[in-house]
Tab-separated table of C-alpha atoms in Angstrom:
chain	number	residue	atom	x	y	z
A	1	UNK	CA	65.378	-23.502	26.468
A	2	UNK	CA	61.782	-24.570	25.876
A	3	UNK	CA	58.905	-22.582	27.462
A	4	UNK	CA	55.118	-22.741	27.237
A	5	UNK	CA	52.941	-20.325	25.323
A	6	UNK	CA	51.658	-18.870	28.583
A	7	UNK	CA	55.202	-18.346	29.852
A	8	UNK	CA	56.126	-16.587	26.614
A	9	UNK	CA	53.075	-14.324	26.666
A	10	UNK	CA	53.634	-13.525	30.332
A	11	UNK	CA	57.239	-12.616	29.582
A	12	UNK	CA	56.188	-10.249	26.793
A	13	UNK	CA	53.573	-8.657	29.065
A	14	UNK	CA	56.242	-8.079	31.695
A	15	UNK	CA	58.457	-6.291	29.181
A	16	UNK	CA	55.618	-4.070	28.004
A	17	UNK	CA	54.421	-3.282	31.533
A	18	UNK	CA	57.940	-2.332	32.620
A	19	UNK	CA	58.326	0.137	29.762
A	20	UNK	CA	57.226	3.434	31.328
A	21	UNK	CA	56.872	5.204	27.974
A	22	UNK	CA	54.096	2.813	26.955
A	23	UNK	CA	52.010	3.828	29.952
A	24	UNK	CA	51.734	7.517	29.018
A	25	UNK	CA	51.330	7.721	25.268
A	26	UNK	CA	49.503	10.216	23.022
A	27	UNK	CA	48.828	8.856	19.522
A	28	UNK	CA	47.397	10.732	16.541
A	29	UNK	CA	45.293	8.974	13.944
A	30	UNK	CA	41.979	8.734	12.109
A	31	UNK	CA	39.048	7.046	13.856
A	32	UNK	CA	37.382	4.111	12.085
A	33	UNK	CA	35.490	0.887	12.870
A	34	UNK	CA	33.577	2.304	15.848
A	35	UNK	CA	31.751	-0.460	17.740
A	36	UNK	CA	29.720	-0.073	20.926
A	37	UNK	CA	29.982	-2.588	23.756
A	38	UNK	CA	28.360	-2.842	27.168
A	39	UNK	CA	31.178	-1.114	28.989
A	40	UNK	CA	32.769	1.039	26.339
A	41	UNK	CA	33.631	1.606	22.694
A	42	UNK	CA	36.069	-0.293	20.517
A	43	UNK	CA	37.609	1.532	17.569
A	44	UNK	CA	40.679	1.682	15.343
A	45	UNK	CA	43.212	4.462	14.918
A	46	UNK	CA	44.884	4.478	11.527
A	47	UNK	CA	47.289	6.412	9.415
A	48	UNK	CA	48.412	5.819	5.834
A	49	UNK	CA	50.423	2.692	6.684
A	50	UNK	CA	49.175	1.117	9.924
A	51	UNK	CA	46.263	0.566	12.309
A	52	UNK	CA	45.957	0.292	16.087
A	53	UNK	CA	43.130	-1.356	18.047
A	54	UNK	CA	41.788	0.915	20.784
A	55	UNK	CA	39.266	0.838	23.604
A	56	UNK	CA	37.702	3.621	25.675
A	57	UNK	CA	35.328	3.272	28.630
A	58	UNK	CA	31.952	4.938	28.364
A	59	UNK	CA	31.872	8.433	29.771
A	60	UNK	CA	35.575	8.903	28.974
A	61	UNK	CA	35.375	11.209	25.917
A	62	UNK	CA	33.696	8.474	23.854
A	63	UNK	CA	31.014	10.946	22.704
A	64	UNK	CA	33.688	12.806	20.709
A	65	UNK	CA	34.492	9.809	18.570
A	66	UNK	CA	33.203	9.624	15.005
A	67	UNK	CA	34.367	7.607	12.049
A	68	UNK	CA	36.631	9.704	9.848
A	69	UNK	CA	37.705	12.209	12.500
A	70	UNK	CA	41.374	12.749	13.282
A	71	UNK	CA	42.095	12.736	17.021
A	72	UNK	CA	44.903	12.608	19.536
A	73	UNK	CA	44.246	9.701	21.902
A	74	UNK	CA	46.076	9.490	25.227
A	75	UNK	CA	46.322	6.298	27.257
A	76	UNK	CA	48.350	3.133	27.764
A	77	UNK	CA	49.091	-0.226	26.155
A	78	UNK	CA	47.366	-3.356	27.521
A	79	UNK	CA	48.651	-6.828	26.571
A	80	UNK	CA	46.380	-9.855	26.999
A	81	UNK	CA	48.316	-13.061	27.609
A	82	UNK	CA	45.400	-15.381	26.817
A	83	UNK	CA	45.465	-14.601	23.086
A	84	UNK	CA	48.635	-12.573	22.744
A	85	UNK	CA	46.756	-9.451	21.714
A	86	UNK	CA	47.145	-5.905	22.845
A	87	UNK	CA	45.161	-2.721	22.510
A	88	UNK	CA	45.524	0.882	23.381
A	89	UNK	CA	43.258	1.836	26.294
A	90	UNK	CA	42.326	5.468	25.792
A	91	UNK	CA	41.752	7.760	28.764
A	92	UNK	CA	41.612	11.093	26.956
A	93	UNK	CA	40.565	12.304	23.484
A	94	UNK	CA	41.425	15.583	21.794
A	95	UNK	CA	40.170	16.625	18.373
A	96	UNK	CA	42.686	17.932	15.865
A	97	UNK	CA	41.795	20.640	13.389
A	98	UNK	CA	42.083	18.224	10.500
A	99	UNK	CA	39.542	15.723	9.298
A	100	UNK	CA	40.776	12.245	8.447
A	101	UNK	CA	41.817	11.836	4.816
A	102	UNK	CA	39.114	9.276	4.026
A	103	UNK	CA	36.429	11.305	5.747
A	104	UNK	CA	37.553	14.479	3.989
A	105	UNK	CA	37.407	12.711	0.622
A	106	UNK	CA	33.920	11.457	1.501
A	107	UNK	CA	32.701	14.956	2.405
A	108	UNK	CA	34.149	16.525	-0.738
A	109	UNK	CA	32.616	13.876	-3.007
A	110	UNK	CA	29.265	14.170	-1.222
A	111	UNK	CA	29.229	17.940	-1.747
A	112	UNK	CA	30.161	17.507	-5.418
A	113	UNK	CA	27.382	15.007	-6.058
A	114	UNK	CA	24.858	17.126	-4.163
A	115	UNK	CA	25.601	20.079	-6.434
A	116	UNK	CA	24.971	17.868	-9.470
A	117	UNK	CA	21.541	16.886	-8.121
A	118	UNK	CA	22.447	13.200	-7.670
A	119	UNK	CA	20.653	13.116	-4.302
A	120	UNK	CA	17.679	15.363	-5.190
A	121	UNK	CA	14.291	13.985	-4.195
A	122	UNK	CA	12.837	15.364	-7.425
A	123	UNK	CA	14.979	12.860	-9.357
A	124	UNK	CA	13.835	9.836	-7.348
A	125	UNK	CA	11.794	7.210	-9.176
A	126	UNK	CA	8.612	5.790	-7.659
A	127	UNK	CA	9.405	2.419	-6.101
A	128	UNK	CA	6.646	-0.187	-6.676
A	129	UNK	CA	5.325	-1.988	-3.605
A	130	UNK	CA	3.994	-5.063	-5.402
A	131	UNK	CA	6.903	-6.245	-7.544
A	132	UNK	CA	6.552	-9.433	-9.545
A	133	UNK	CA	10.261	-9.610	-10.417
A	134	UNK	CA	12.998	-8.243	-8.132
A	135	UNK	CA	16.652	-7.862	-9.090
A	136	UNK	CA	19.143	-8.369	-6.236
A	137	UNK	CA	22.779	-7.233	-6.249
A	138	UNK	CA	24.766	-8.720	-3.377
A	139	UNK	CA	27.034	-11.598	-2.440
A	140	UNK	CA	25.651	-15.075	-3.083
A	141	UNK	CA	26.908	-16.104	0.339
A	142	UNK	CA	25.939	-15.016	3.817
A	143	UNK	CA	22.829	-13.845	5.615
A	144	UNK	CA	21.931	-10.930	3.326
A	145	UNK	CA	20.701	-12.920	0.333
A	146	UNK	CA	19.083	-15.492	2.632
A	147	UNK	CA	17.158	-12.790	4.516
A	148	UNK	CA	15.909	-11.134	1.319
A	149	UNK	CA	14.801	-14.396	-0.310
A	150	UNK	CA	13.041	-15.580	2.845
A	151	UNK	CA	11.062	-12.380	3.362
A	152	UNK	CA	10.021	-12.209	-0.307
A	153	UNK	CA	8.898	-15.849	-0.307
A	154	UNK	CA	7.031	-15.432	2.979
A	155	UNK	CA	5.169	-12.305	1.899
A	156	UNK	CA	4.499	-13.110	-1.763
A	157	UNK	CA	5.482	-16.550	-3.029
A	158	UNK	CA	4.398	-15.584	-6.554
A	159	UNK	CA	7.149	-12.942	-6.865
A	160	UNK	CA	10.344	-13.884	-8.717
A	161	UNK	CA	13.862	-12.893	-7.631
A	162	UNK	CA	16.933	-12.613	-9.866
A	163	UNK	CA	20.310	-12.602	-8.093
A	164	UNK	CA	23.342	-11.011	-9.728
A	165	UNK	CA	26.163	-12.164	-7.407
A	166	UNK	CA	28.926	-9.615	-6.792
A	167	UNK	CA	31.807	-8.913	-4.473
A	168	UNK	CA	30.678	-6.335	-1.908
A	169	UNK	CA	34.041	-4.989	-0.706
A	170	UNK	CA	37.399	-4.187	-2.202
A	171	UNK	CA	38.428	-2.575	-5.475
A	172	UNK	CA	37.174	-5.474	-7.619
A	173	UNK	CA	33.670	-4.947	-6.238
A	174	UNK	CA	33.381	-1.617	-8.082
A	175	UNK	CA	33.292	-3.241	-11.511
A	176	UNK	CA	31.065	-6.099	-10.268
A	177	UNK	CA	28.406	-3.759	-8.921
A	178	UNK	CA	28.434	-1.474	-11.968
A	179	UNK	CA	28.035	-4.453	-14.323
A	180	UNK	CA	25.104	-5.703	-12.243
A	181	UNK	CA	23.414	-2.286	-12.262
A	182	UNK	CA	23.840	-1.963	-16.021
A	183	UNK	CA	22.436	-5.471	-16.529
A	184	UNK	CA	19.293	-4.843	-14.480
A	185	UNK	CA	18.845	-1.378	-15.982
A	186	UNK	CA	17.902	-2.955	-19.318
A	187	UNK	CA	16.132	-6.026	-17.908
A	188	UNK	CA	12.470	-6.751	-17.155
A	189	UNK	CA	12.736	-6.509	-13.346
A	190	UNK	CA	10.376	-4.159	-11.510
A	191	UNK	CA	13.000	-2.885	-9.043
A	192	UNK	CA	16.587	-3.521	-7.894
A	193	UNK	CA	17.989	-4.068	-4.391
A	194	UNK	CA	21.659	-3.199	-3.753
A	195	UNK	CA	22.603	-4.823	-0.454
A	196	UNK	CA	25.341	-5.976	1.889
A	197	UNK	CA	25.602	-6.678	5.590
A	198	UNK	CA	27.323	-4.593	8.221
A	199	UNK	CA	31.038	-3.974	8.346
A	200	UNK	CA	33.733	-1.462	8.987
A	201	UNK	CA	33.971	1.827	7.193
A	202	UNK	CA	36.597	0.277	4.935
A	203	UNK	CA	34.287	-2.660	4.173
A	204	UNK	CA	31.562	-0.251	3.072
A	205	UNK	CA	33.871	2.100	1.183
A	206	UNK	CA	32.931	0.629	-2.204
A	207	UNK	CA	29.450	2.094	-1.701
A	208	UNK	CA	31.028	5.544	-1.356
A	209	UNK	CA	32.869	5.143	-4.649
A	210	UNK	CA	31.986	7.774	-7.262
A	211	UNK	CA	31.785	5.265	-10.125
A	212	UNK	CA	29.378	3.028	-8.212
A	213	UNK	CA	27.267	6.015	-7.174
A	214	UNK	CA	26.923	7.225	-10.766
A	215	UNK	CA	26.028	3.745	-12.039
A	216	UNK	CA	23.349	3.520	-9.365
A	217	UNK	CA	22.005	6.954	-10.269
A	218	UNK	CA	21.867	6.059	-13.983
A	219	UNK	CA	20.011	2.780	-13.421
A	220	UNK	CA	16.659	3.003	-15.230
A	221	UNK	CA	14.898	0.772	-12.707
A	222	UNK	CA	13.702	1.903	-9.244
A	223	UNK	CA	16.454	1.137	-6.735
A	224	UNK	CA	16.563	0.287	-3.029
A	225	UNK	CA	19.766	0.469	-0.987
A	226	UNK	CA	20.180	-1.871	1.993
A	227	UNK	CA	23.783	-1.383	3.028
A	228	UNK	CA	25.216	-2.046	6.471
A	229	UNK	CA	23.210	-1.388	9.594
A	230	UNK	CA	20.796	1.408	10.446
A	231	UNK	CA	23.578	3.689	11.725
A	232	UNK	CA	25.627	3.278	8.532
A	233	UNK	CA	25.093	5.824	5.758
A	234	UNK	CA	26.855	5.600	2.414
A	235	UNK	CA	26.609	7.749	-0.702
A	236	UNK	CA	24.658	4.920	-2.341
A	237	UNK	CA	22.015	5.347	0.381
A	238	UNK	CA	21.569	8.984	-0.630
A	239	UNK	CA	21.541	8.073	-4.340
A	240	UNK	CA	19.055	5.173	-4.358
A	241	UNK	CA	15.381	5.927	-4.855
A	242	UNK	CA	14.689	4.644	-1.340
A	243	UNK	CA	16.810	3.424	1.567
A	244	UNK	CA	16.059	0.350	3.657
A	245	UNK	CA	17.555	0.039	7.124
A	246	UNK	CA	18.164	-3.692	6.606
A	247	UNK	CA	18.075	-6.181	3.705
A	248	UNK	CA	14.938	-7.683	5.247
A	249	UNK	CA	13.209	-4.312	5.112
A	250	UNK	CA	14.231	-3.981	1.463
A	251	UNK	CA	12.353	-7.193	0.660
A	252	UNK	CA	9.351	-5.948	2.600
A	253	UNK	CA	9.300	-2.599	0.770
A	254	UNK	CA	8.994	-4.285	-2.643
A	255	UNK	CA	6.355	-6.910	-1.844
A	256	UNK	CA	2.850	-7.038	-0.480
A	257	UNK	CA	1.943	-9.515	2.236
A	258	UNK	CA	-0.463	-11.766	0.325
A	259	UNK	CA	-1.951	-13.271	3.483
A	260	UNK	CA	-2.798	-9.856	4.916
A	261	UNK	CA	-3.866	-8.652	1.458
A	262	UNK	CA	-6.284	-11.572	1.075
A	263	UNK	CA	-7.619	-11.019	4.580
A	264	UNK	CA	-8.159	-7.357	3.763
A	265	UNK	CA	-9.940	-8.277	0.519
A	266	UNK	CA	-12.209	-10.672	2.422
A	267	UNK	CA	-13.002	-7.944	4.943
A	268	UNK	CA	-13.811	-5.496	2.135
A	269	UNK	CA	-16.018	-8.055	0.373
A	270	UNK	CA	-17.857	-8.751	3.617
A	271	UNK	CA	-18.318	-5.033	4.166
A	272	UNK	CA	-19.585	-4.590	0.592
A	273	UNK	CA	-21.950	-7.569	0.960
A	274	UNK	CA	-23.236	-6.216	4.269
A	275	UNK	CA	-23.769	-2.739	2.792
A	276	UNK	CA	-25.493	-4.076	-0.332
A	277	UNK	CA	-27.660	-6.410	1.749
A	278	UNK	CA	-28.679	-3.556	4.056
A	279	UNK	CA	-29.518	-1.285	1.107
A	280	UNK	CA	-31.406	-4.104	-0.622
A	281	UNK	CA	-33.466	-4.808	2.478
A	282	UNK	CA	-34.146	-1.095	2.823
A	283	UNK	CA	-35.337	-0.896	-0.786
A	284	UNK	CA	-37.484	-4.001	-0.309
A	285	UNK	CA	-39.178	-2.412	2.691
A	286	UNK	CA	-39.737	0.822	0.780
A	287	UNK	CA	-41.145	-1.128	-2.174
A	288	UNK	CA	-43.466	-3.060	0.090
A	289	UNK	CA	-44.717	0.146	1.665
A	290	UNK	CA	-45.242	1.677	-1.776
A	291	UNK	CA	-47.077	-1.407	-3.049
A	292	UNK	CA	-49.253	-1.532	0.048
A	293	UNK	CA	-50.029	2.164	-0.291
A	294	UNK	CA	-50.947	1.803	-3.993
A	295	UNK	CA	-53.016	-1.303	-3.216
A	296	UNK	CA	-54.890	0.494	-0.427
A	297	UNK	CA	-55.568	3.566	-2.607
A	298	UNK	CA	-56.636	1.343	-5.565
A	299	UNK	CA	-58.910	-0.763	-3.346
A	300	UNK	CA	-60.521	2.317	-1.846
A	301	UNK	CA	-61.021	3.914	-5.262
A	302	UNK	CA	-62.366	0.645	-6.699
A	303	UNK	CA	-64.904	0.329	-3.886
A	304	UNK	CA	-65.998	3.918	-4.488
A	305	UNK	CA	-66.335	3.316	-8.231
A	306	UNK	CA	-68.263	0.108	-7.625
A	307	UNK	CA	-70.720	2.072	-5.458
A	308	UNK	CA	-71.208	4.687	-8.144
A	309	UNK	CA	-71.614	1.983	-10.793
A	310	UNK	CA	-74.211	0.238	-8.699
A	311	UNK	CA	-76.178	3.484	-8.290
A	312	UNK	CA	-75.966	4.159	-12.008
A	313	UNK	CA	-77.147	0.635	-12.773
A	314	UNK	CA	-80.157	1.094	-10.539
A	315	UNK	CA	-80.926	4.454	-12.120
A	316	UNK	CA	-80.426	3.083	-15.601
A	317	UNK	CA	-82.603	0.125	-14.849
A	318	UNK	CA	-85.372	2.430	-13.715
A	319	UNK	CA	-85.145	4.304	-17.009
A	320	UNK	CA	-85.156	1.178	-19.127
A	321	UNK	CA	-88.125	0.968	-21.630
A	322	UNK	CA	-88.523	-2.695	-20.731
A	323	UNK	CA	-89.070	-1.598	-17.152
A	324	UNK	CA	-91.833	0.720	-18.325
A	325	UNK	CA	-93.328	-2.047	-20.495
A	326	UNK	CA	-93.817	-4.125	-17.357
A	327	UNK	CA	-95.837	-1.263	-15.904
A	328	UNK	CA	-98.364	-1.191	-18.822
A	329	UNK	CA	-96.488	1.098	-21.203
A	330	UNK	CA	-96.133	0.222	-24.908
A	331	UNK	CA	-94.128	1.513	-27.867
A	332	UNK	CA	-96.259	2.968	-30.713
A	333	UNK	CA	-94.990	2.800	-34.291
A	334	UNK	CA	-96.401	3.103	-37.802
A	335	UNK	CA	-94.619	1.232	-40.504
A	336	UNK	CA	-91.525	0.932	-38.189
A	337	UNK	CA	-91.587	4.685	-37.549
A	338	UNK	CA	-92.033	5.628	-33.900
A	339	UNK	CA	-95.116	7.706	-33.110
A	340	UNK	CA	-94.686	10.291	-30.412
A	341	UNK	CA	-97.758	12.519	-31.113
A	342	UNK	CA	-101.398	12.029	-32.104
A	343	UNK	CA	-100.768	14.473	-34.901
A	344	UNK	CA	-98.763	11.812	-36.656
A	345	UNK	CA	-101.760	9.503	-37.248
A	346	UNK	CA	-105.377	9.702	-38.485
A	347	UNK	CA	-108.542	7.605	-38.137
A	348	UNK	CA	-108.389	4.165	-39.838
A	349	UNK	CA	-104.543	4.108	-39.711
A	350	UNK	CA	-103.036	0.781	-38.747
A	351	UNK	CA	-100.410	1.109	-35.969
A	352	UNK	CA	-98.142	-1.343	-34.135
A	353	UNK	CA	-98.010	-1.588	-30.343
A	354	UNK	CA	-94.844	-3.205	-28.854
A	355	UNK	CA	-95.406	-4.507	-25.338
A	356	UNK	CA	-93.339	-6.461	-22.811
A	357	UNK	CA	-94.221	-9.878	-24.174
A	358	UNK	CA	-95.162	-9.205	-27.823
A	359	UNK	CA	-96.708	-6.891	-30.469
A	360	UNK	CA	-100.274	-5.800	-31.389
A	361	UNK	CA	-101.695	-4.343	-34.601
A	362	UNK	CA	-104.621	-2.015	-34.103
A	363	UNK	CA	-106.767	0.365	-36.108
A	364	UNK	CA	-107.425	3.931	-34.963
A	365	UNK	CA	-111.158	4.541	-34.649
A	366	UNK	CA	-111.005	7.891	-32.851
A	367	UNK	CA	-108.438	10.598	-32.092
A	368	UNK	CA	-108.722	12.845	-29.065
A	369	UNK	CA	-106.329	15.713	-28.495
A	370	UNK	CA	-105.546	17.421	-25.229
A	371	UNK	CA	-106.639	20.975	-24.903
């Protein structure tokens, strides 16, 4: 007998729907791979050997769900004929007293590392914000490396990037990442980005590995973690010197935006020029006022001195012997010696008379003294 795919899937759905036990099941397992949707939450229940896809509508105990918790989920099986897939639609959630094994291991390791000071803020290195060379540890495929390279180039096209390609999930990724961290630790890069995109808890488990965490902690270069999405936290996020919510943000944290930086520099230069120009103009005005004040004081003093000099000239001119000569006075001398008294000469002495326009020699014929 030959039947179509749809007929086969419909037949299987009929078998499952007719099985009453499948409509009232309670299944115990560890929650992982939580994903929100518009109407509800998708997640996986797992044990040591198997996994089961589950769905729960919002408002139906979904707030109790958390990756790593062990729960008892009650509900029924739904089979979808279009793609031959089924899931377990959960209608009730009960928490067990036990944490999931993976989550318990995560908590114990986190507490151990905390006690050692691996996460202490005091041990964090200062992460530079203007790196010239950036080391990147991630897969060489996918959106993560593309996003980081694009944001670095857009913000600062003079910065160099060095990619160390690694596997970012699975056991083999542990050695890859540690080798990359050791390589960059002794290199000339300014900082290192450890990054991967989003994924399930299992996909990100390598970043909760103790060996990887210790290699990251021992890296001598400043480190930035950019692992998963904003809601994902790994032990590497606590260990790195700084955590970025996304790979794009990691690139932004390590670079300056040259365009904005140049614009800011231009604004500062304009402000400095404006301030200097204003101060210069102020000083020029003060200098002008000072010069004008000195000039006014000097001019006033000069005019006063000129007046005094003129008065002195007039007075001096009036005292000049030449002035007296013009009024009939003469200078009397005897053998070049000035005579100021009649007692200095006698009758028949020859004396010289100096007048305004010449000299006379005369003989004394008589001397009269004043009584």
